[in-house]
Short mmCIF file of C-alpha atoms and ligand atoms in Angstrom, two decimals:
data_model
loop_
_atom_site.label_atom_id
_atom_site.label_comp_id
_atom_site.label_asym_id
_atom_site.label_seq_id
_atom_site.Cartn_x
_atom_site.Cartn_y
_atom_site.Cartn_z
CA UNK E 7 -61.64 -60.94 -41.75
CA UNK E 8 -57.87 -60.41 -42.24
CA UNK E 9 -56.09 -62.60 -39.07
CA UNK E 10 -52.72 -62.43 -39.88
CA UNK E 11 -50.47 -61.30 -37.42
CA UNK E 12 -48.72 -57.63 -37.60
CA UNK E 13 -45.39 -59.32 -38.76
CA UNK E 14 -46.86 -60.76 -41.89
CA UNK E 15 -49.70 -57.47 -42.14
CA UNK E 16 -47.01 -54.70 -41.93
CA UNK E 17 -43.19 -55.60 -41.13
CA UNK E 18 -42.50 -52.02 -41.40
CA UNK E 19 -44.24 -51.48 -37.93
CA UNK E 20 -43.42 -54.30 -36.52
CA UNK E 21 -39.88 -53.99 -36.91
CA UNK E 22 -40.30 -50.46 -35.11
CA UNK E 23 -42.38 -52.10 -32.38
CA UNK E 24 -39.36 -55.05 -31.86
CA UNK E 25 -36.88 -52.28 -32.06
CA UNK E 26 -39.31 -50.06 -29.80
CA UNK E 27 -39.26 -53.28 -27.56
CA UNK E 28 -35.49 -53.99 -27.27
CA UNK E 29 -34.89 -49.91 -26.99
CA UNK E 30 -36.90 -50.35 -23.59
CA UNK E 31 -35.19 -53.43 -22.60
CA UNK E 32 -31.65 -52.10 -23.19
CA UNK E 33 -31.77 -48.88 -21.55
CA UNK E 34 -32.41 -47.48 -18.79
CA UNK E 35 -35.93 -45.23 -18.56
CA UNK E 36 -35.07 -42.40 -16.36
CA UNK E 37 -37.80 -40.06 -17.99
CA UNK E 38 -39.35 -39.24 -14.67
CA UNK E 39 -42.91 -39.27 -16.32
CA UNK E 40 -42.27 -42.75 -17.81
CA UNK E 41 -42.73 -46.26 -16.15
CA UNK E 42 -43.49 -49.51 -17.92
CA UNK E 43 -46.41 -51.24 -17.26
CA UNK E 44 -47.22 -54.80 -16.76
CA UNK E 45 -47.75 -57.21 -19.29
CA UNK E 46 -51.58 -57.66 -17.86
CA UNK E 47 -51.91 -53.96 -18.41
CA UNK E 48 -50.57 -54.26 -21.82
CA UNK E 49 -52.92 -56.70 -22.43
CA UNK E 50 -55.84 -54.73 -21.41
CA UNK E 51 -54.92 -51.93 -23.38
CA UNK E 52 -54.43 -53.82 -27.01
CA UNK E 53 -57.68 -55.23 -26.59
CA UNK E 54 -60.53 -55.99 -28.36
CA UNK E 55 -62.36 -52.96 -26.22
CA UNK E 56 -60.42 -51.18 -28.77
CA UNK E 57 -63.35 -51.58 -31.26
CA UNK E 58 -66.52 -50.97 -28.84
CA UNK E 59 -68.01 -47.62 -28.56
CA UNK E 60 -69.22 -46.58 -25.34
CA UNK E 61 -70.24 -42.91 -25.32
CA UNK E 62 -72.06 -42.30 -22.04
CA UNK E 63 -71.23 -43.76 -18.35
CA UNK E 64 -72.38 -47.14 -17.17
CA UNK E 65 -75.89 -47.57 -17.30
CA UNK E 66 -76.35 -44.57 -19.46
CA UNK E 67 -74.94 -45.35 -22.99
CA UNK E 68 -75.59 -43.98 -26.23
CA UNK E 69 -75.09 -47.36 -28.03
CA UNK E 70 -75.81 -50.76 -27.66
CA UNK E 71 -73.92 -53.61 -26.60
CA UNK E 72 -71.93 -51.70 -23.26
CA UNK E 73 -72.51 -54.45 -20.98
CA UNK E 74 -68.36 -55.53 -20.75
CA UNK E 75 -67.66 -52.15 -21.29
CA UNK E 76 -69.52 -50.86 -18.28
CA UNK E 77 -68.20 -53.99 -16.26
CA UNK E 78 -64.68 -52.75 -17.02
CA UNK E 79 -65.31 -49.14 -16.52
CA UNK E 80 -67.16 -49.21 -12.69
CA UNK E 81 -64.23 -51.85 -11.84
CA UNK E 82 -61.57 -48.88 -13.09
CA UNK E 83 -63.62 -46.09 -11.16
CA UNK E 84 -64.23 -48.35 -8.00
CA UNK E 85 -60.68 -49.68 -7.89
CA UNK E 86 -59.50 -45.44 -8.00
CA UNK E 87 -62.03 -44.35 -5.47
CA UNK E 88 -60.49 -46.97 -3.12
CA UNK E 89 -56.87 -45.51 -4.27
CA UNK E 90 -57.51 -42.20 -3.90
CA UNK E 91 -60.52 -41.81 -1.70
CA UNK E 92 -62.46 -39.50 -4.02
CA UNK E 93 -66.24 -39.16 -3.64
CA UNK E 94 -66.20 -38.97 -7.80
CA UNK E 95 -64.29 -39.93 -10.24
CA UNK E 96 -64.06 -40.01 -14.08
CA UNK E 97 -61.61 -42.70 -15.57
CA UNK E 98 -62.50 -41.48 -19.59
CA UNK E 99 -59.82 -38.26 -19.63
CA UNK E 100 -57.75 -39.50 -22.44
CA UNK E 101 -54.50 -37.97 -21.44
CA UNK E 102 -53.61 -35.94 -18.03
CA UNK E 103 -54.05 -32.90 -20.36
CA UNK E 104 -57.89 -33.83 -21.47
CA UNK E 105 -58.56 -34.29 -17.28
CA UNK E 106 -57.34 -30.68 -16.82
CA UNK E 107 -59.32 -29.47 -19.68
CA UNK E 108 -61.97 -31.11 -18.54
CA UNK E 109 -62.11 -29.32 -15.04
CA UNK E 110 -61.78 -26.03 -16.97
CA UNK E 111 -64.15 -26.28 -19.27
CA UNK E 112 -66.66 -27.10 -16.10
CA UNK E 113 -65.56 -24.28 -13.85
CA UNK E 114 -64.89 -21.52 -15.97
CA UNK E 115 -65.43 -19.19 -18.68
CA UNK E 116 -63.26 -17.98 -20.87
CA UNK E 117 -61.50 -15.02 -20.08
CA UNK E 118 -61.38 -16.27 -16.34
CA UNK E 119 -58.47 -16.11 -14.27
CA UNK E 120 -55.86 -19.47 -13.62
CA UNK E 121 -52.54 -18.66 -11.36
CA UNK E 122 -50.57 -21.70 -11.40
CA UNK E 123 -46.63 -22.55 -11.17
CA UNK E 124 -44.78 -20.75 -14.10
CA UNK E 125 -43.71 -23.69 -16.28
CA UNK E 126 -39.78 -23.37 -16.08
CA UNK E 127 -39.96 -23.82 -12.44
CA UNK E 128 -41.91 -27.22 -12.54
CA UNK E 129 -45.40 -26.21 -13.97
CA UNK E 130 -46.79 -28.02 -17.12
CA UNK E 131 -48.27 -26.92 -20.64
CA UNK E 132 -51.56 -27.31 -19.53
CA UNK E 133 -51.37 -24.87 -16.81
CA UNK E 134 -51.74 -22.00 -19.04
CA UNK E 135 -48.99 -21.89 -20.99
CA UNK E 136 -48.70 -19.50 -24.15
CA UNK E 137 -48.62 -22.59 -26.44
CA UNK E 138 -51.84 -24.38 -24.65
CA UNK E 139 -55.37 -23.77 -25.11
CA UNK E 140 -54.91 -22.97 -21.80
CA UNK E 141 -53.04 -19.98 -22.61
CA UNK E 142 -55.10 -18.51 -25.07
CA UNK E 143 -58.73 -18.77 -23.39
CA UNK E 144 -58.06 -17.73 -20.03
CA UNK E 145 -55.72 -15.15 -18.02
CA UNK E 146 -53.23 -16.49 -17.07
CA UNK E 147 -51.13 -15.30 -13.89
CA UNK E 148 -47.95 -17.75 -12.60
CA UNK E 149 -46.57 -18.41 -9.10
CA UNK E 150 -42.72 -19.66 -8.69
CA UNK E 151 -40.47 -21.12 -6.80
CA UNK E 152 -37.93 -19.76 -4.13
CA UNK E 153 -35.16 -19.23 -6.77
CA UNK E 154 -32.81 -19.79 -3.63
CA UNK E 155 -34.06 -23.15 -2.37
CA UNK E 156 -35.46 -24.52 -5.09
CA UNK E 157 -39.16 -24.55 -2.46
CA UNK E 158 -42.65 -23.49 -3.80
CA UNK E 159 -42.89 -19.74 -2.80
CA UNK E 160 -45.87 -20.09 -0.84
CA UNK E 161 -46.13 -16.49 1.19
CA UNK E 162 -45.50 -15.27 -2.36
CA UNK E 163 -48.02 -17.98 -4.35
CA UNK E 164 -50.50 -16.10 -1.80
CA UNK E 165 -49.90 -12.79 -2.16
CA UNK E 166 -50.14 -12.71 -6.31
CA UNK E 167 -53.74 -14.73 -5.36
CA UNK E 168 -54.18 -11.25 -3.26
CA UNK E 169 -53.54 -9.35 -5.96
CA UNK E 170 -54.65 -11.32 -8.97
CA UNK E 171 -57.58 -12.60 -8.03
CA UNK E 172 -57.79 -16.23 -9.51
CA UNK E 173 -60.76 -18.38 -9.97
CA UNK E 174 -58.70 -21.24 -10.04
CA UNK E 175 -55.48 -21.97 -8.55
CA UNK E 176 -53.06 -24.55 -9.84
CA UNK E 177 -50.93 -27.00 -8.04
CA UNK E 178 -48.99 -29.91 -8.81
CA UNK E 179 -46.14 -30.13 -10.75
CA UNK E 180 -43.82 -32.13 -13.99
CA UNK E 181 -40.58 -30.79 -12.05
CA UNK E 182 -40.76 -30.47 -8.57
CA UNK E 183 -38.77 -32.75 -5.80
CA UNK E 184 -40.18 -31.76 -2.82
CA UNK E 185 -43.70 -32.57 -1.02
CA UNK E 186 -46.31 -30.14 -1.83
CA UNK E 187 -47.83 -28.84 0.72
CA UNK E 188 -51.63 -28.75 -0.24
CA UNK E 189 -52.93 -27.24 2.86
CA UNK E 190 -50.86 -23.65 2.32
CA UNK E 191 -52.10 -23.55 -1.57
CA UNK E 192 -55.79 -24.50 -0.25
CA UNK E 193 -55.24 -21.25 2.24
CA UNK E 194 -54.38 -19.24 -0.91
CA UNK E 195 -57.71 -20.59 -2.71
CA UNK E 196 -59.93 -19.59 -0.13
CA UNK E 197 -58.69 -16.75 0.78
CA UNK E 198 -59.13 -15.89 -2.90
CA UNK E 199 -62.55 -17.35 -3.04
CA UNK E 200 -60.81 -19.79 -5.86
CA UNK E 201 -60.89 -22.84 -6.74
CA UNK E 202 -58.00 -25.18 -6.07
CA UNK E 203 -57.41 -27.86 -9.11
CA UNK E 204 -54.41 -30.55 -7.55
CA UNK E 205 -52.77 -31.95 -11.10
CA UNK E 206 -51.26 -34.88 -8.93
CA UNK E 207 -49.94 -36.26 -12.77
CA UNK E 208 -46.44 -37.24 -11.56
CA UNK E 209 -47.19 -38.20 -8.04
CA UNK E 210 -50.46 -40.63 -8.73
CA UNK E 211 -48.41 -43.31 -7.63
CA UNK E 212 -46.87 -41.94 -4.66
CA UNK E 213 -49.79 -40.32 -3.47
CA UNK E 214 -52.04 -43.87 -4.04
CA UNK E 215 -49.25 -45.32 -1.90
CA UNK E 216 -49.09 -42.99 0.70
CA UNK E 217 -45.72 -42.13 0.40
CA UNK E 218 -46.84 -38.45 -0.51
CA UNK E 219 -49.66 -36.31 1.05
CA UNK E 220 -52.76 -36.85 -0.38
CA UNK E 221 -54.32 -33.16 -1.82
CA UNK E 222 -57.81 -35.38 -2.06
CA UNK E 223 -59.89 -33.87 0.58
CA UNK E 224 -58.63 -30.54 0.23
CA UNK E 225 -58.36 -29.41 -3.08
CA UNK E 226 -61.82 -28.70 -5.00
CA UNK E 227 -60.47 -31.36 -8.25
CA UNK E 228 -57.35 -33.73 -8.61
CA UNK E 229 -56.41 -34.62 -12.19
CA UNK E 230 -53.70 -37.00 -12.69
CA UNK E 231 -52.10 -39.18 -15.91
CA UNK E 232 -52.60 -43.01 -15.10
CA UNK E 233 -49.21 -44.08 -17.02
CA UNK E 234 -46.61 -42.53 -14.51
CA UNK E 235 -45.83 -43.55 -11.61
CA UNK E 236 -49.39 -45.06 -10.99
CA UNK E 237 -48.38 -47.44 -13.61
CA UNK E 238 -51.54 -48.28 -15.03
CA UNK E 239 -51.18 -47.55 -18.69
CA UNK E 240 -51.53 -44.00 -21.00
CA UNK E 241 -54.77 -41.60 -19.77
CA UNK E 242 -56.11 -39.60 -17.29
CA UNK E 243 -58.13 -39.21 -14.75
CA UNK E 244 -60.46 -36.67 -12.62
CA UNK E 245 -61.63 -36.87 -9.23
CA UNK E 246 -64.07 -34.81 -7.24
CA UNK E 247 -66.46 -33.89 -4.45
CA UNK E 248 -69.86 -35.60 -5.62
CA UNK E 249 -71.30 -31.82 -5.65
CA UNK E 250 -68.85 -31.37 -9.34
CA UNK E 251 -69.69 -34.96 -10.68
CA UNK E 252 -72.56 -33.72 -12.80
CA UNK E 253 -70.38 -30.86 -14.75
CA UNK E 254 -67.10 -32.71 -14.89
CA UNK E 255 -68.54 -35.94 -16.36
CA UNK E 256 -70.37 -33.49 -18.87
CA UNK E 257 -67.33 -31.58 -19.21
CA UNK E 258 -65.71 -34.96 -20.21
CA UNK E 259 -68.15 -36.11 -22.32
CA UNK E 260 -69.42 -34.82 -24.25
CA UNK E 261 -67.45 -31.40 -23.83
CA UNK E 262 -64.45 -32.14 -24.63
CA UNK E 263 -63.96 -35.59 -25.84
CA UNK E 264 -65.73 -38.57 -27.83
CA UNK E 265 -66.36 -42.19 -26.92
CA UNK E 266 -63.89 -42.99 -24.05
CA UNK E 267 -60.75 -45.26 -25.22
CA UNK E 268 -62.29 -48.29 -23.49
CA UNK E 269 -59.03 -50.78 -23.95
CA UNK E 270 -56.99 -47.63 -22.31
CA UNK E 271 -59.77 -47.85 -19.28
CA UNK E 272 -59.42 -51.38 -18.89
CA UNK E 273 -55.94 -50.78 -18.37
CA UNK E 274 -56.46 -48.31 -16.07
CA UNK E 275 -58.95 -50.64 -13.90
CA UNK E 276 -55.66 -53.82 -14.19
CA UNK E 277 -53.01 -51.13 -13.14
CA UNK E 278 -55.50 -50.13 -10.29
CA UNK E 279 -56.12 -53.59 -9.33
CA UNK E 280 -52.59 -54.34 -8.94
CA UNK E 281 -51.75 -50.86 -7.19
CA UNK E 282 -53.98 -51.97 -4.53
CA UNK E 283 -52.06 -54.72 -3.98
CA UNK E 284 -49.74 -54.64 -0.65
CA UNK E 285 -46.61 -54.77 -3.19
CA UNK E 286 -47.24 -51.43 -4.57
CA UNK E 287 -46.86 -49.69 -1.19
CA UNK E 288 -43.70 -50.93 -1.23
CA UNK E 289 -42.57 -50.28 -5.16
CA UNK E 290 -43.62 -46.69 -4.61
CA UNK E 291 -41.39 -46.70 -1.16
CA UNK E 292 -38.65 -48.25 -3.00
CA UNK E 293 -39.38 -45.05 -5.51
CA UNK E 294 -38.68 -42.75 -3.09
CA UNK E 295 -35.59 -44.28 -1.37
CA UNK E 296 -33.90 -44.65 -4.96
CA UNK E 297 -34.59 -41.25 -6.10
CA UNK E 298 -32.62 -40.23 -2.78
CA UNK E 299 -29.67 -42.73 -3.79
CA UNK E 300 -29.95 -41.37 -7.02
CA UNK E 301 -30.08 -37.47 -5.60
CA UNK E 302 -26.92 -38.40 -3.02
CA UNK E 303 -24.59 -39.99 -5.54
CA UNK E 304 -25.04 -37.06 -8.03
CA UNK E 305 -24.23 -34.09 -5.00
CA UNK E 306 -21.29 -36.67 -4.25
CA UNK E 307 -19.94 -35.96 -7.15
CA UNK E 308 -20.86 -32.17 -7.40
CA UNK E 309 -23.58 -31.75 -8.92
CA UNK E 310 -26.03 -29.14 -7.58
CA UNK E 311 -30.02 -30.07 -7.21
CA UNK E 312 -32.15 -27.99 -7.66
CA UNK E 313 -34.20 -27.86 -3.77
CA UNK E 314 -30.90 -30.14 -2.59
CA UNK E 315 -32.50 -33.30 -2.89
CA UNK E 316 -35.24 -34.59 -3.21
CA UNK E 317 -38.69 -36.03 -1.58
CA UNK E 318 -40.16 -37.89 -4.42
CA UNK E 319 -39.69 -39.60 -7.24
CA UNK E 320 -37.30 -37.41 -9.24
CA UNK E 321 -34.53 -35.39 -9.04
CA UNK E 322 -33.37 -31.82 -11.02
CA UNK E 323 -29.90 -31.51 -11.67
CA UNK E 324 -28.54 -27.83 -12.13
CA UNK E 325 -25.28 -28.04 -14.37
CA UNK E 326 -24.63 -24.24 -14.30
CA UNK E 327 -22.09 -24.53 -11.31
CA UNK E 328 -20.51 -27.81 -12.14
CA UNK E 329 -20.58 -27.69 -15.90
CA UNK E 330 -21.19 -24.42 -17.29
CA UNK E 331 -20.40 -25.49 -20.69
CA UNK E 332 -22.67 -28.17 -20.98
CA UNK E 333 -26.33 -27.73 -21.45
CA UNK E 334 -29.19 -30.26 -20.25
CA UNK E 335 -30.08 -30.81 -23.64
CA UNK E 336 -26.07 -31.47 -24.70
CA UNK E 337 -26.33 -34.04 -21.39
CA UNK E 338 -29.10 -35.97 -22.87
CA UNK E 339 -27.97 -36.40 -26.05
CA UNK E 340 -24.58 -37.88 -24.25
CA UNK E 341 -26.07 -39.76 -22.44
CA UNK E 342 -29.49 -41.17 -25.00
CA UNK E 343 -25.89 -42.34 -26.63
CA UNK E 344 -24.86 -44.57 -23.77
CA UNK E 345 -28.39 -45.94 -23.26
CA UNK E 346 -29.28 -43.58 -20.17
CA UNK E 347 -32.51 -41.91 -21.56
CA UNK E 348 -34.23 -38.83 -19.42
CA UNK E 349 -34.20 -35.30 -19.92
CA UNK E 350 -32.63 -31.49 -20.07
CA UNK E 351 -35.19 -29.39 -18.09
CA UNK E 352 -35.37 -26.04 -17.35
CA UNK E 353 -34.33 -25.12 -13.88
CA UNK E 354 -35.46 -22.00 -11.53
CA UNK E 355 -33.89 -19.00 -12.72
CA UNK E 356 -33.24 -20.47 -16.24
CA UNK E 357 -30.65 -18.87 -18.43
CA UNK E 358 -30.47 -20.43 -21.33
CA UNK E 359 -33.83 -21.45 -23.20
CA UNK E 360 -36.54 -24.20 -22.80
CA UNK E 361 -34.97 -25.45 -26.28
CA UNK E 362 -31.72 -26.04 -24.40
CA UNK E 363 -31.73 -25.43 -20.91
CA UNK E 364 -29.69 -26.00 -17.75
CA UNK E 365 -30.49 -28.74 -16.16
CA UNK E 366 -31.72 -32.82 -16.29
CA UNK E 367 -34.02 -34.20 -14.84
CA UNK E 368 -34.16 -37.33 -13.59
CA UNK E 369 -36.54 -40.41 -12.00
CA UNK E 370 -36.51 -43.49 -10.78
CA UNK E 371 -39.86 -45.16 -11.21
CA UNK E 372 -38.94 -47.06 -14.34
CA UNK E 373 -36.09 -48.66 -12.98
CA UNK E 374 -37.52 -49.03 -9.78
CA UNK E 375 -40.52 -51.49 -11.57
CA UNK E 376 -37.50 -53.29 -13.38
CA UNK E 377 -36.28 -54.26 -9.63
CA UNK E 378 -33.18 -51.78 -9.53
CA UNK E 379 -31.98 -52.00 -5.94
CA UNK E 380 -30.27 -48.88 -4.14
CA UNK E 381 -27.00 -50.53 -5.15
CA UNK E 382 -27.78 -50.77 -8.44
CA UNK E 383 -28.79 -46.84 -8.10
CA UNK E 384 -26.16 -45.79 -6.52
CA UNK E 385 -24.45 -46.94 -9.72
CA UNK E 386 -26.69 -45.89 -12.14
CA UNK E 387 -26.11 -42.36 -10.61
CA UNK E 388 -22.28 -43.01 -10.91
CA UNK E 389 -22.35 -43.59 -15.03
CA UNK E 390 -24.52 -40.85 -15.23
CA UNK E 391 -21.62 -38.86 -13.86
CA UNK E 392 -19.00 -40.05 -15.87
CA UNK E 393 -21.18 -39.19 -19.15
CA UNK E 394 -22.35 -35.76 -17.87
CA UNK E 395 -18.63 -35.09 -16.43
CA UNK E 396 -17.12 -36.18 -20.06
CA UNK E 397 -19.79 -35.88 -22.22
CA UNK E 398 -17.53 -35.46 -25.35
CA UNK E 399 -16.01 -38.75 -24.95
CA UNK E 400 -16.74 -41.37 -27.09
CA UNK E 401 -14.73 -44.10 -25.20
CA UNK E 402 -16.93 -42.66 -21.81
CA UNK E 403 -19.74 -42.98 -23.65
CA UNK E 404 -19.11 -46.65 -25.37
CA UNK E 405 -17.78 -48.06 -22.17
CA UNK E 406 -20.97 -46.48 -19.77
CA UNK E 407 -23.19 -47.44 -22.80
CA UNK E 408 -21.33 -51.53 -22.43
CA UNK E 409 -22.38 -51.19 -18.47
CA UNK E 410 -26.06 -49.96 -19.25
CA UNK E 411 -26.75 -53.22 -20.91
CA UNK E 412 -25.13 -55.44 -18.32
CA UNK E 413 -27.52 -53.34 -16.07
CA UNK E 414 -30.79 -54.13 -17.98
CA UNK E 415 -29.71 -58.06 -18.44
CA UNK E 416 -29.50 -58.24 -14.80
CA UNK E 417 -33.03 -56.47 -14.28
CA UNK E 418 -35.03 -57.94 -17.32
CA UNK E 419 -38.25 -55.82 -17.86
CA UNK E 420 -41.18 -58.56 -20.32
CA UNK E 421 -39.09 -61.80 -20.34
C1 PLP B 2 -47.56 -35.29 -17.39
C2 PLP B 2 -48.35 -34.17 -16.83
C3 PLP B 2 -49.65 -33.89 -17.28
C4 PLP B 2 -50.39 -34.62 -18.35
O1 PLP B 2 -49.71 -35.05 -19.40
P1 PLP B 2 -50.40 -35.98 -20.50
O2 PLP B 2 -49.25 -36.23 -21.39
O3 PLP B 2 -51.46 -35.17 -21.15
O4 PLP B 2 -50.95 -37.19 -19.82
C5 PLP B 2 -50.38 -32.90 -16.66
N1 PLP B 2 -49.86 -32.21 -15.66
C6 PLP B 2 -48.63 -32.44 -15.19
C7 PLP B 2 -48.14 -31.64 -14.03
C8 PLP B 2 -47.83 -33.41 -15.78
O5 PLP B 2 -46.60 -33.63 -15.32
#
C-alpha cells in the first residue's frame, strides 16, 4: 500500500491545503456560517472511518465489520439528544441541505405545498427556491419580513398560511439577527393543519447553548448543519418526535442518500462531546455579546442594520443609506483584499440583485473560537469601517490588511 505522505503523493494539493491553512490563519472568518473546528474534530473527520461502509443504523447494517462504526455513530446521536433534547435523531444527513430533503421526502408528495421565508429576506436555497429541488417538486409559497424593522412578519406569515394552505411551514433562517419566535410560527402550523420543519442550521450552536430558544418541542422536525456555530465539523442533522423516526431514517437512507460519511459522523459525535462541555455555554455567550460589539461599532459609525441590531450570532449591514454607491458584493471584494472575509447579502426590500446586492453580512463565531475578546471586536468592527467607508483605497486597504494579521498572530487558531 502506497504510505507516503500527501506532500511527496501530490504537492499540487498540498500546497493548496498549506495555503488553504495559512488563508485561515491570516484572516479573519467573518462568514457567519463558518467556524473552525478543533483539531480533535479534524482528526475525526480525516479518518480512517473514511474507508468503512456502514449503510444501515447501529445494529442494523447492510455490511459487515460496523462494530466501531456503530460505537461512533450512537455516541454522535446520544451526545445530540442530550444537546438538543430530541426524542430522535439522525446524525447521517450529509449536509444541512440533505437533512431538509430528508424531512421532505418523508412528509410529502410532490406537488405539496411549503411556505417558508422568501430567500432575500433570510430564507435559504433549500426552502424552495427556484434553483432547488425544492423549487421544482413542490409549491412553493414565501413569508417575509417587516420591510420596516427588519422582524419576521408573523400576523402576515399567518395569514398567507390562511390563505395558502401549507403542509409544511418553514422556519429558521441563513440571514436573520433576531430570536425566532417558534411558538407564533407553531400557531400558524396548526392553525393550518401543517407541519412545522425548524432549519435551526445557523443557530445549532446557540440553541445547544441556550443562548437562543430552543424550537425542539414545538416544531414537528429540526434540521440543522453541524459545522456552524455548533462547531462540530461539515453535515447535518435531523431531529424528531419518536412517532417520525421510522420515515425520516428511511427518508435518509436509503431515500435520499448512500452509506453515511462515517469520519464526518465521528466528527460530529467529538464536536458534540466538547459542546457539552461547560466551556461551550460560554463560547456561544461570548458569540452573542461580540456580535452586539460588532453590531454597535458598525451603527457608531453609520451604518444601518438591518432589524437594528442584533440577537444572535450575526449581523446584516444595509449600505443603501450610508453608501449608496457601493454594493455588498463591491464591500467584500474590498475587504477579502485586506484579509476580512464574509459576505454581500441581500437585504429586505433588495434593489439591486442577489448577484450584487445591498448589504454584508457579518458573524462572529469564527473569531469568537479564535478567542477574540469584545475589545478586539470592537476593533475588528472599526477596520471593517474604514474598508467599507474607502473601499477604493489601496493604502486603506494595505494598512487594514497589515492590522488583520497582527490580529490573527495575537489570536492563533492550530498552533
Ligand atoms: C447553511 C444552511 C443550510 C444548510 O446548508 P448546507 O450547506 O447544506 O449544510 C440549511 N438551511 C439554512 C437556513 C442554512 O443557513
Amino acid at each position: 500500500m502506497e504510505n507516503q505522505n500527501i506532500r511527496a503523493v501530490d504537492p499540487a494539493v498540498a500546497d493548496a491545503l498549506a495555503g488553504e491553512r495559512t488563508r485561515q490563519e491570516e484572516t479573519l472568518a467573518m462568514i457567519a456560517s463558518e467556524n473552525h473546528v478543533s483539531r480533535a474534530v479534524l482528526e475525526a473527520q480525516g479518518s480512517v472511518l473514511t474507508n468503512k461502509y456502514a449503510e444501515g443504523y447501529p445494529g442494523a447494517r447492510y455490511y459487515a465489520g460496523c462494530e466501531y462504526a456503530d460505537e461512533v455513530e450512537e455516541l454522535a446521536i446520544d451526545r445530540a439528544k442530550e444537546l438538543w433534547g430530541a426524542e430522535h435523531v439522525n446524525v447521517q444527513p450529509h449536509s444541512g441541505t440533505q437533512a431538509n430533503q430528508a424531512v421532505y421526502y418523508a412528509m410529502l408528495d410532490p406537488g405539496d405545498r411549503i411556505l417558508s421565508l422568501e430567500l432575500s429576506h433570510g430564507g435559504h436555497l433549500s426552502h424552495g427556491h427556484p434553483a432547488n429541488f425544492t423549487g421544482q417538486m413542490y409549491e412553493v409559497e414565501q413569508y417575509e419580513v417587516d420591510t420596516e424593522t427588519g422582524y419576521i412578519d408573523y400576523e402576515g406569515l399567518r395569514e398567507t398560511a390562511e390563505e395558502f394552505d401549507p403542509d409544511i411551514i418553514v422556519s429558521g433562517y441563513s440571514a436573520y439577527p433576531r430570536t425566532v419566535e417558534w411558538d407564533r410560527i407553531q400557531a400558524a402550523a396548526d392553525a393550518a393543519d401543517a407541519y412545522h420543519l425548524a432549519d435551526i442550521a445557523h443557530i445549532t450552536g446557540l440553541v445547544a447553548a441556550g443562548v437562543h430558544p430552543s424550537p425542539v418541542g414545538i416544531a414537528d422536525f429540526v434540521t440543522g448543519s453541524t459545522h456552524k456555530t455548533i462547531r462540530a465539523g461539515r453535515g447535518g442533522i435531523v431531529m424528531c418526535d419518536e412517532e417520525y423516526a421510522d420515515d425520516i431514517d428511511k427518508a435518509v437512507f436509503p431515500g435520499g442518500q448512500g452509506g453515511p460519511l462515517m469520519h464526518n459522523v465521528a466528527g460530529k459525535a467529538v464536536g458534540f462531546k466538547e459542546a457539552l462541555e461547560p466551556a461551550f455555554e460560554d463560547y456561544a455567550r461570548r458569540v452573542v455579546d461580540n456580535a452586539e460589539v460588532l453590531g454597535e461599532t458598525l451603527q457608531g459609525h453609520g451604518l444601518s442594520l438591518v432589524s437594528g441590531g442584533t440577537d444572535n450570532h450575526l449581523v446584516l449591514a444595509d449600505l443603501r443609506e450610508s453608501h449608496p454607491d457601493l454594493s455588498g458584493g463591491d464591500a467584500e471584494d474590498a475587504l477579502a483584499a485586506a484579509g476580512i472575509v464574509l459576505n454581500g447579502n441581500t437585504v429586505p426590500g433588495e434593489t439591486r440583485s442577489p448577484f450584487d446586492p445591498s448589504g454584508i453580512r457579518a458573524g462572529t463565531a469564527g473569531l469568537t473560537t479564535r478567542g477574540f475578546d469584545e475589545d478586539a471586536i470592537e476593533e475588528v468592527g472599526d477596520l471593517i469601517y474604514r474598508v467599507v467607508d474607502d473601499a477604493d483605497s489601496e493604502d486603506v486597504i494595505y494598512e487594514v490588511g497589515e492590522r488583520v494579521v497582527e490580529l490573527c498572530e495575537a489570536n492563533p487558531l492550530y498552533q
